[in-house]
Tab-separated table of C-alpha atoms in Angstrom:
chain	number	residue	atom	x	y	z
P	12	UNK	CA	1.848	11.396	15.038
P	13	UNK	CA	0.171	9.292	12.719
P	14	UNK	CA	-3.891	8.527	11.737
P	15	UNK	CA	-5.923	5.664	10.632
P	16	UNK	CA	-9.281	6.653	9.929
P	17	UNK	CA	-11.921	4.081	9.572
P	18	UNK	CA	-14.669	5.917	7.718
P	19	UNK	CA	-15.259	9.131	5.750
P	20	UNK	CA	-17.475	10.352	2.485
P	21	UNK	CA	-15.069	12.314	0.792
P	22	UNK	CA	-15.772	9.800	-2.554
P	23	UNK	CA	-19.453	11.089	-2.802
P	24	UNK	CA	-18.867	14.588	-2.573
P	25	UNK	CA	-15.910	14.467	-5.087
P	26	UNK	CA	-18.428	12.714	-7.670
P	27	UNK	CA	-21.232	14.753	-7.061
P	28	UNK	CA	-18.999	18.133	-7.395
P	29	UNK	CA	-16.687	16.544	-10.103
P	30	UNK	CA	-14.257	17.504	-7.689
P	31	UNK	CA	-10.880	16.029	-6.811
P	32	UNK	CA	-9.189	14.239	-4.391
P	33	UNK	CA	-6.232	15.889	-3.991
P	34	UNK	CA	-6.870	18.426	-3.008
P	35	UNK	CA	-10.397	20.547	-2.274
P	36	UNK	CA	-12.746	22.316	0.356
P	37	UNK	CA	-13.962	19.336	2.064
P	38	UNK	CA	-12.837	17.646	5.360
P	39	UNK	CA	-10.543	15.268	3.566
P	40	UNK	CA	-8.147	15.694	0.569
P	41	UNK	CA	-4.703	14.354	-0.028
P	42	UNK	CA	-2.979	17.139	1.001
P	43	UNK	CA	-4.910	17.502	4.331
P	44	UNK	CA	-3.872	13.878	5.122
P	45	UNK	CA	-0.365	13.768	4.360
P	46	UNK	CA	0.064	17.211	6.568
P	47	UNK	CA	-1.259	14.989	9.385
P	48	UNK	CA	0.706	11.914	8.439
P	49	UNK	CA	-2.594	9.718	7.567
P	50	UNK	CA	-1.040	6.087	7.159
P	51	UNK	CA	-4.408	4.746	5.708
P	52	UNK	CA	-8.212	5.942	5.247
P	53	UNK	CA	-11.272	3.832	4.653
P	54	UNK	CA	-13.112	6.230	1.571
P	55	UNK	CA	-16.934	4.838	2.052
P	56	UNK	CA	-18.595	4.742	-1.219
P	57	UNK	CA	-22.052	6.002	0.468
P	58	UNK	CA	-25.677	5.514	-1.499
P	59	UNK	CA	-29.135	6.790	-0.747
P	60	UNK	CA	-31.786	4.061	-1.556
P	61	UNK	CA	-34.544	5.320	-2.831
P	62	UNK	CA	-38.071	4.135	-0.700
P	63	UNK	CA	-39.651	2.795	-3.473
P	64	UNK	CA	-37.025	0.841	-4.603
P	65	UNK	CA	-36.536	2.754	-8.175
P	66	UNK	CA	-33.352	3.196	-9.842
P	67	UNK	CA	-29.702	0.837	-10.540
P	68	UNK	CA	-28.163	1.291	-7.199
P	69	UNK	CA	-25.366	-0.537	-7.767
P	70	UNK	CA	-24.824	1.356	-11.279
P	71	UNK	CA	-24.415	4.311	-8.962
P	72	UNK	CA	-22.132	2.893	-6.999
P	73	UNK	CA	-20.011	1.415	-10.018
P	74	UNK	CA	-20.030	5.339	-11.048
P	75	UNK	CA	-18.433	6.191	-7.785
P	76	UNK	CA	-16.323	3.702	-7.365
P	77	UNK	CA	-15.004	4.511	-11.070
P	78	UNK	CA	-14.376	8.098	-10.702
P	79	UNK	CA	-12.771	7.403	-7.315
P	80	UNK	CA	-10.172	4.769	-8.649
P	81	UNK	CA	-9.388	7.532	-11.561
P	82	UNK	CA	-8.487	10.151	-8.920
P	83	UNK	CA	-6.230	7.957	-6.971
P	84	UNK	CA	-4.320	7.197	-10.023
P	85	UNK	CA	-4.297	11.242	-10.848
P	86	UNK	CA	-2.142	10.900	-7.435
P	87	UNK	CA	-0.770	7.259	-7.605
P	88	UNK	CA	2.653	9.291	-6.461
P	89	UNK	CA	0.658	10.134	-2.788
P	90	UNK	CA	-2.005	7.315	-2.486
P	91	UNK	CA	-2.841	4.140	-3.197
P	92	UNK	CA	-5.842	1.321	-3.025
P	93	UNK	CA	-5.207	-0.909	-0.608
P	94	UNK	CA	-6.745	-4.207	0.028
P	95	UNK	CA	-3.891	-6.493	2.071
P	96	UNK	CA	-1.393	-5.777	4.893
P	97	UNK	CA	0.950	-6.382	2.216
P	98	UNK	CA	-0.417	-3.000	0.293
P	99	UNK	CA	-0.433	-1.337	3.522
P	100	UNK	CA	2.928	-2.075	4.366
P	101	UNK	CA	4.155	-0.895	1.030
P	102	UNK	CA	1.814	2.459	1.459
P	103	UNK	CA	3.444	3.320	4.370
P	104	UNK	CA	7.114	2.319	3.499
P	105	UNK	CA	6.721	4.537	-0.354
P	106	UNK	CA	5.069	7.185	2.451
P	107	UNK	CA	1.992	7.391	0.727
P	108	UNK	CA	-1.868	6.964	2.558
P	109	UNK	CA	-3.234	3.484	1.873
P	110	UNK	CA	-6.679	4.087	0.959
P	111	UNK	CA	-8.611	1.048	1.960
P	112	UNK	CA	-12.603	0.878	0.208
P	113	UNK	CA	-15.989	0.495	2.018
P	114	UNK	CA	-19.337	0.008	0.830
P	115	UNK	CA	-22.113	1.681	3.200
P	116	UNK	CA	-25.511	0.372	2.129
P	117	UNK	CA	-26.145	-3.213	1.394
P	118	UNK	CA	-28.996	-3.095	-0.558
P	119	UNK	CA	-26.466	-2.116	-3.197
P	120	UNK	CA	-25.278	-5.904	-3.898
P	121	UNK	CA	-28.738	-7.149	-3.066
P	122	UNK	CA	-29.876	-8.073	-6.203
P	123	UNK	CA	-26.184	-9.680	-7.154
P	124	UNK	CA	-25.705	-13.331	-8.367
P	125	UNK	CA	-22.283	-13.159	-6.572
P	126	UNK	CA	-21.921	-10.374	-4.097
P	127	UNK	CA	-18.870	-11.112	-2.455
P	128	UNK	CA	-17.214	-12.288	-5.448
P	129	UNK	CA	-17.940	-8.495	-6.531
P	130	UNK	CA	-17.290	-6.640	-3.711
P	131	UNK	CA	-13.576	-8.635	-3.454
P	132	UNK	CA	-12.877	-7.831	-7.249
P	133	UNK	CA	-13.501	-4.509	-6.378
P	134	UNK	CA	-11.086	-4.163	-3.461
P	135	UNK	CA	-13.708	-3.501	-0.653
P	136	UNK	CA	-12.773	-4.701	2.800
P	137	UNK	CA	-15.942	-3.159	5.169
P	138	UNK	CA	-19.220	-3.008	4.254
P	139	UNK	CA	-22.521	-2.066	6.528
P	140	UNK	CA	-25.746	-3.897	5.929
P	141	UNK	CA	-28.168	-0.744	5.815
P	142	UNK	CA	-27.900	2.736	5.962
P	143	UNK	CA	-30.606	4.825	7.783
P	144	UNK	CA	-33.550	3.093	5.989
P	145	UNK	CA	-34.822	-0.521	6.147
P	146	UNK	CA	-33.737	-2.628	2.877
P	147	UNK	CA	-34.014	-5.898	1.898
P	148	UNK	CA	-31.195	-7.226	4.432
P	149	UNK	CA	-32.623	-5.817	7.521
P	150	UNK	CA	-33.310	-2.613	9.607
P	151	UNK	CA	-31.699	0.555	10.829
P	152	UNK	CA	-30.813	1.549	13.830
P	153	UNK	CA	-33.979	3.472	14.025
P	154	UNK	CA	-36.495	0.418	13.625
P	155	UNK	CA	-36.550	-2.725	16.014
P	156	UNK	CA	-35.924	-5.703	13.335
P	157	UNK	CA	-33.424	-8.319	13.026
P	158	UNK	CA	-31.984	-9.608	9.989
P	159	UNK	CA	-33.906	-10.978	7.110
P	160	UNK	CA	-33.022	-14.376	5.059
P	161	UNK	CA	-31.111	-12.414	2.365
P	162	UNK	CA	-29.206	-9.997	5.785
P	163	UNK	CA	-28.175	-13.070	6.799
P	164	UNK	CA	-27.097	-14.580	3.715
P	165	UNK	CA	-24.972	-12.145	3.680
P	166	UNK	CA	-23.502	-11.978	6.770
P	167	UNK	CA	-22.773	-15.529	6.220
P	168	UNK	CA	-21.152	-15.117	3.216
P	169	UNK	CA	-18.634	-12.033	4.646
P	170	UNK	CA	-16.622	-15.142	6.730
P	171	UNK	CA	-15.663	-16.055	3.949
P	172	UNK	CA	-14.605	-12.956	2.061
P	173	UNK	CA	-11.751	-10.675	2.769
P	174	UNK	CA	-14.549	-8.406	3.549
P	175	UNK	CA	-15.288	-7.552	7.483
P	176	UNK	CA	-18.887	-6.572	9.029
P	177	UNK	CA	-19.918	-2.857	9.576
P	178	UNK	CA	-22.715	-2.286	12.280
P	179	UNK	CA	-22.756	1.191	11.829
P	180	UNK	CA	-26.540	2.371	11.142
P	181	UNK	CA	-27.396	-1.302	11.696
P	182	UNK	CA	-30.447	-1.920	14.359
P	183	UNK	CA	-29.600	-3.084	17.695
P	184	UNK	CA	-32.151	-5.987	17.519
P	185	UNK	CA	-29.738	-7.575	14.525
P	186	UNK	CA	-26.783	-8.294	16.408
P	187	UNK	CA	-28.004	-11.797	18.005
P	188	UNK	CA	-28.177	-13.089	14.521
P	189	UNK	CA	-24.651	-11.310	14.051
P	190	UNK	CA	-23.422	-13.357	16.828
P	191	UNK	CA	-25.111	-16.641	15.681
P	192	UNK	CA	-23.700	-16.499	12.089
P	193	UNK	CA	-20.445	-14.133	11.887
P	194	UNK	CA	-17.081	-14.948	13.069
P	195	UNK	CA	-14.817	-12.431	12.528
P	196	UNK	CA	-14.002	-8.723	14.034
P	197	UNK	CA	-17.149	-6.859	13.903
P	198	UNK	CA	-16.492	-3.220	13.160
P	199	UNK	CA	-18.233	-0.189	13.854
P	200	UNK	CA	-16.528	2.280	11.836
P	201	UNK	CA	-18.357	5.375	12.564
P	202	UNK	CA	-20.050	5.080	15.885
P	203	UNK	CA	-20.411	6.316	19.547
P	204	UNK	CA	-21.280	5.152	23.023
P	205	UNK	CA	-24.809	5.285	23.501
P	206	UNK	CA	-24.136	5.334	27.641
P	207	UNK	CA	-22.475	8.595	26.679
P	208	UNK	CA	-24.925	10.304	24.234
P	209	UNK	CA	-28.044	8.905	24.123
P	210	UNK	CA	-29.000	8.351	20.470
P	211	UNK	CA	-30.167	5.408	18.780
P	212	UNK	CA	-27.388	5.504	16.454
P	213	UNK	CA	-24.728	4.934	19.068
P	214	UNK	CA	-23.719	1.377	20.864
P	215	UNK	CA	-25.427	-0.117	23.555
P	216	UNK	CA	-23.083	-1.115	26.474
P	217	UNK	CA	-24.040	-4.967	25.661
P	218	UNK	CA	-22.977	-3.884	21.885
P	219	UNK	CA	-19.845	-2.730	23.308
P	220	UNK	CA	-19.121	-6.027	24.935
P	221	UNK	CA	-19.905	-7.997	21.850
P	222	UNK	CA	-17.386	-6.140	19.679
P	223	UNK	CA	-14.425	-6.095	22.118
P	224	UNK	CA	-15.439	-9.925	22.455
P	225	UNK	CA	-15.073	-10.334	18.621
P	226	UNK	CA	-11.914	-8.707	18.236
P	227	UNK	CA	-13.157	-5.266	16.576
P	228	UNK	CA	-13.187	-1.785	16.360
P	229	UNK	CA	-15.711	1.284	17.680
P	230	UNK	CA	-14.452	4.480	15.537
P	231	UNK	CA	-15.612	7.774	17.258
P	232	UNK	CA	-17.666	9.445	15.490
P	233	UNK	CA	-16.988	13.284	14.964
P	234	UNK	CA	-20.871	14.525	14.207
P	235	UNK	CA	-22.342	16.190	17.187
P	236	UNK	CA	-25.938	14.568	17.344
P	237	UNK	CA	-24.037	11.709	17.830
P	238	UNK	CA	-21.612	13.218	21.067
P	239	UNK	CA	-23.828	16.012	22.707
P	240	UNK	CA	-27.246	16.053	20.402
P	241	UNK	CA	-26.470	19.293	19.473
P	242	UNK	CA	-24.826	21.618	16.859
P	243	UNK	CA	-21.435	22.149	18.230
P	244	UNK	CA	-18.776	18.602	18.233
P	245	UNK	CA	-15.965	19.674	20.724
P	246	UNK	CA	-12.650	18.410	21.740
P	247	UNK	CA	-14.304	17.672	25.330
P	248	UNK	CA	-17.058	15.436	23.785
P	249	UNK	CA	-14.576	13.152	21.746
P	250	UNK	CA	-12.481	12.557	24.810
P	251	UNK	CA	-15.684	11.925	26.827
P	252	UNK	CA	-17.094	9.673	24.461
P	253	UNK	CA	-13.438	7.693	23.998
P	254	UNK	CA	-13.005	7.402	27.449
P	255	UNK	CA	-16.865	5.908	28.372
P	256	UNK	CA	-15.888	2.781	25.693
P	257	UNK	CA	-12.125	2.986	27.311
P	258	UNK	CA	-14.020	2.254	30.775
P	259	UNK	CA	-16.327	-0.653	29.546
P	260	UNK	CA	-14.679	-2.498	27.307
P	261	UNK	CA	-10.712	-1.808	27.154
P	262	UNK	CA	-8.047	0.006	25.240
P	263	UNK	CA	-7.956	-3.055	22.148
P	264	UNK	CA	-11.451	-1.640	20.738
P	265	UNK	CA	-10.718	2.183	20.513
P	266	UNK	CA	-10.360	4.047	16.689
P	267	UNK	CA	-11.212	6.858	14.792
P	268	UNK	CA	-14.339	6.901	12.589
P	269	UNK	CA	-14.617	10.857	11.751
P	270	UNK	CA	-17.654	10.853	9.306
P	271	UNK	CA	-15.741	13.634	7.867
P	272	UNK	CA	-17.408	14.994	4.896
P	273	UNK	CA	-20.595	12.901	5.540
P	274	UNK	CA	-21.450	15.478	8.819
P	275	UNK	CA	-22.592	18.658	8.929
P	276	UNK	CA	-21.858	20.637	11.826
P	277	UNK	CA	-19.588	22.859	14.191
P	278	UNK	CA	-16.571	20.928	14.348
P	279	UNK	CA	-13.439	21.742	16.710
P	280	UNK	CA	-11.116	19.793	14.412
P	281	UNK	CA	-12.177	21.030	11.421
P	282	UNK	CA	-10.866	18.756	9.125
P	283	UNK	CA	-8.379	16.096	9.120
P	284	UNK	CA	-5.466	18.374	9.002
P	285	UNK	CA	-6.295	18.878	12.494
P	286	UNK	CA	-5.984	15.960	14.174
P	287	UNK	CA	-3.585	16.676	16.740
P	288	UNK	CA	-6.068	19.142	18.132
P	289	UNK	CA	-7.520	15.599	19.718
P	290	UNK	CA	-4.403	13.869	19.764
P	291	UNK	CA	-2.694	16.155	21.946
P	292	UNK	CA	-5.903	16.315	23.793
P	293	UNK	CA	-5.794	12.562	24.968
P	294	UNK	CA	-2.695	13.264	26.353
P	295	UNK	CA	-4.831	14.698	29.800
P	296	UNK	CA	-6.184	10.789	30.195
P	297	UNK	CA	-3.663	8.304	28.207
P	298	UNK	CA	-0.153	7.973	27.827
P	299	UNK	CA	1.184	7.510	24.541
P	300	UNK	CA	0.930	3.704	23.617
P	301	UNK	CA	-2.685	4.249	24.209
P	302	UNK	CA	-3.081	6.884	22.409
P	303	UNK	CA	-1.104	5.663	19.561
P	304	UNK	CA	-3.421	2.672	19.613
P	305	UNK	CA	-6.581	4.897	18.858
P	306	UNK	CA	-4.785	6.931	16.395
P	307	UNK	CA	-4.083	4.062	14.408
P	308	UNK	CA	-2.671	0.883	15.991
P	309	UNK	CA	-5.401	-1.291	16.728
P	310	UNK	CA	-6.856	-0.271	12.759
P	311	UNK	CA	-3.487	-1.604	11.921
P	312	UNK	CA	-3.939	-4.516	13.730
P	313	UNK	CA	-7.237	-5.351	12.244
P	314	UNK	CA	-5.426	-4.546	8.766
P	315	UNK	CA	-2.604	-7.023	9.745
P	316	UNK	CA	-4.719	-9.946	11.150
P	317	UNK	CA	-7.703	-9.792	8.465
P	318	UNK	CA	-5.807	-8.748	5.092
C-alpha cells in the first residue's frame, strides 16, 4: 500500500509556526507518511499576493523554500528533495519519501529576469499560474479571463523547463491558450470534477478531456466545498468524485491531490496516516491495478516520463 500525493501545504504552516517537518499536529509530517508508506509528496510552497501589489513575494517564498530545505536535511535519513526519476528511484530504494517541490502562485517569478532558470535551480517541478486572485499572468478560476502576454510567456517557457503546468485555481477561459502554446502533461494537482460538485474550482468535463488528451494528472481534492459544498469531506464523496473522472476520461488520469494542511474542514481521513481508510474503500469499484494506479502509479509515471 503505497501513496503519491501530488499537492499539500505542510511547508507554510511549518514556517509560519517554526514548526517541523518531522513530525507535528498537522495533516502531514514525516512520521505520518512513512506509517502509510508515502513513496513521494509534492510540498507546495503556497503565497498570498497581496491586492495592491505591496511587498517581495518572491523574498517570501525564498524564506520558505529555505526553512523547508533545512528541515529535510534535519531528516535527510527519512526524506529527500527530489527533482529526477533518478532521485525518485533512489528515494524509494534507501526507503525514504521523495519530496518533489511546487510553486503555487505565479506572480511570485513575475518580476524575474530568468524565471525558469530559477525555479529549475531551485528544484521545482509543478507550478500553477495564479492562486485565487487575478495577477499579472492571468485569472482565477473565479473570473472569466484568459492568459495575459506575460501568462503566456510563461507557459511557453515551462516546455522547455523540467517544470510541468498546474491548472489548479487557474480560470477555465485560459486553457485554449494552454492548448495553443503548452505541450506537455498538464496537471491538476489539487482538483475535482465539476460534473460531480458543482464549484468553479473544479474541472469542466471538456477540461477533463483536455488533460487525459495531454497525458496528465487530476489529483482529488480532499476539502469538502470542493466534493459536497459543505463542511463534512467523506469517504463516499472521494470515491464519487474518483469514479465521475474514472467514467469520462479513463483510469491513466486518476491521482491524489489531498490539499492536506491547506483545508480546513471535517475530514474522514484525517490525515495522511490514514490513507487506507480510501484505499481500502476503492476496493467496492476497482480492482487493485487500478487502484494502485491512483495511489501512486500514474504520479510515477509522470515522474518517470518528465524527470
Amino acid at each position: 500500500m503505497s501513496y503519491i500525493d501530488l499537492h499539500c501545504d505542510t511547508a507554510s504552516l511549518i514556517l509560519a509556526n517554526k514548526t517541523e517537518l518531522a513530525h507535528n499536529d498537522y495533516h502531514v509530517d514525516i512520521q505520518k507518511m512513512k506509517a502509510s508508506h508515502y513513496l513521494a509528496q509534492w510540498f507546495a510552497f503556497f503565497l498570498v499576493m497581496k491586492q495592491d501589489g505591496a511587498g517581495d513575494l518572491f523574498g517570501e517564498f525564498q524564506e520558505m523554500y529555505d526553512y523547508f530545505i533545512q528541515e529535510v536535511k534535519k531528516n535527510e535519513k527519512d526524506i529527500a528533495i527530489a527533482r529526477t526519476y533518478a532521485d525518485y528511484m533512489r528515494c524509494k530504494e534507501e526507503n525514504k519519501v521523495a519530496a518533489f517541490l511546487s510553486l503555487e502562485e505565479g506572480e511570485v517569478i513575475a518580476k524575474l529576469e530568468n524565471p525558469m532558470e530559477t525555479l529549475t535551480e531551485m528544484g521545482i517541478t509543478l507550478m500553477t499560474l495564479t492562486w485565487n486572485y487575478e495577477n499579472s499572468l492571468g485569472a482565477p478560476h473565479s473570473i472569466n479571463k484568459g492568459l495575459t502576454q506575460k501568462g503566456k510567456s510563461i507557459v511557453e517557457g515551462l516546455n522547455h523547463a523540467p517544470i510541468l503546468l498546474d491548472i489548479s485555481h487557474l480560470s477555465e477561459a485560459a486553457l485554449p491558450d494552454i492548448v495553443d502554446l503548452y505541450k506537455k502533461p498538464i496537471i491538476a494537482s489539487h482538483s475535482n470534477a465539476r460534473g460531480y460538485c458543482n464549484e468553479s474550482r473544479n474541472v469542466t468535463d471538456e477540461g477533463l478531456r483536455i488533460i487525459a488528451q495531454s497525458g496528465g494528472l487530476v489529483g482529488t481534492n480532499f476539502f469538502s466545498e470542493f466534493l459536497n459544498q459543505s463542511q463534512n469531506s467523506t469517504v463516499d464523496d472521494l470515491i464519487g468524485n474518483i469514479q465521475y473522472i474514472y467514467n469520462q476520461v479513463g483510469e491513466d488520469v486518476l491521482a491524489l491531490g489531498t490539499d492536506f494542511d491547506g483545508i480546513s474542514c471535517n475530514l474522514e481521513v484525517c490525515n495522511c496516516k490514514e490513507m487506507d481508510r480510501l484505499r481500502s474503500s476503492m476496493t467496492r469499484l476497482f480492482n487493485s491495478r487500478i487502484i494502485d494506479k491512483i495511489c501512486y502509479g500514474n504520479a510515477e509515471r509522470i515522474i518517470r516520463e518528465n524527470f
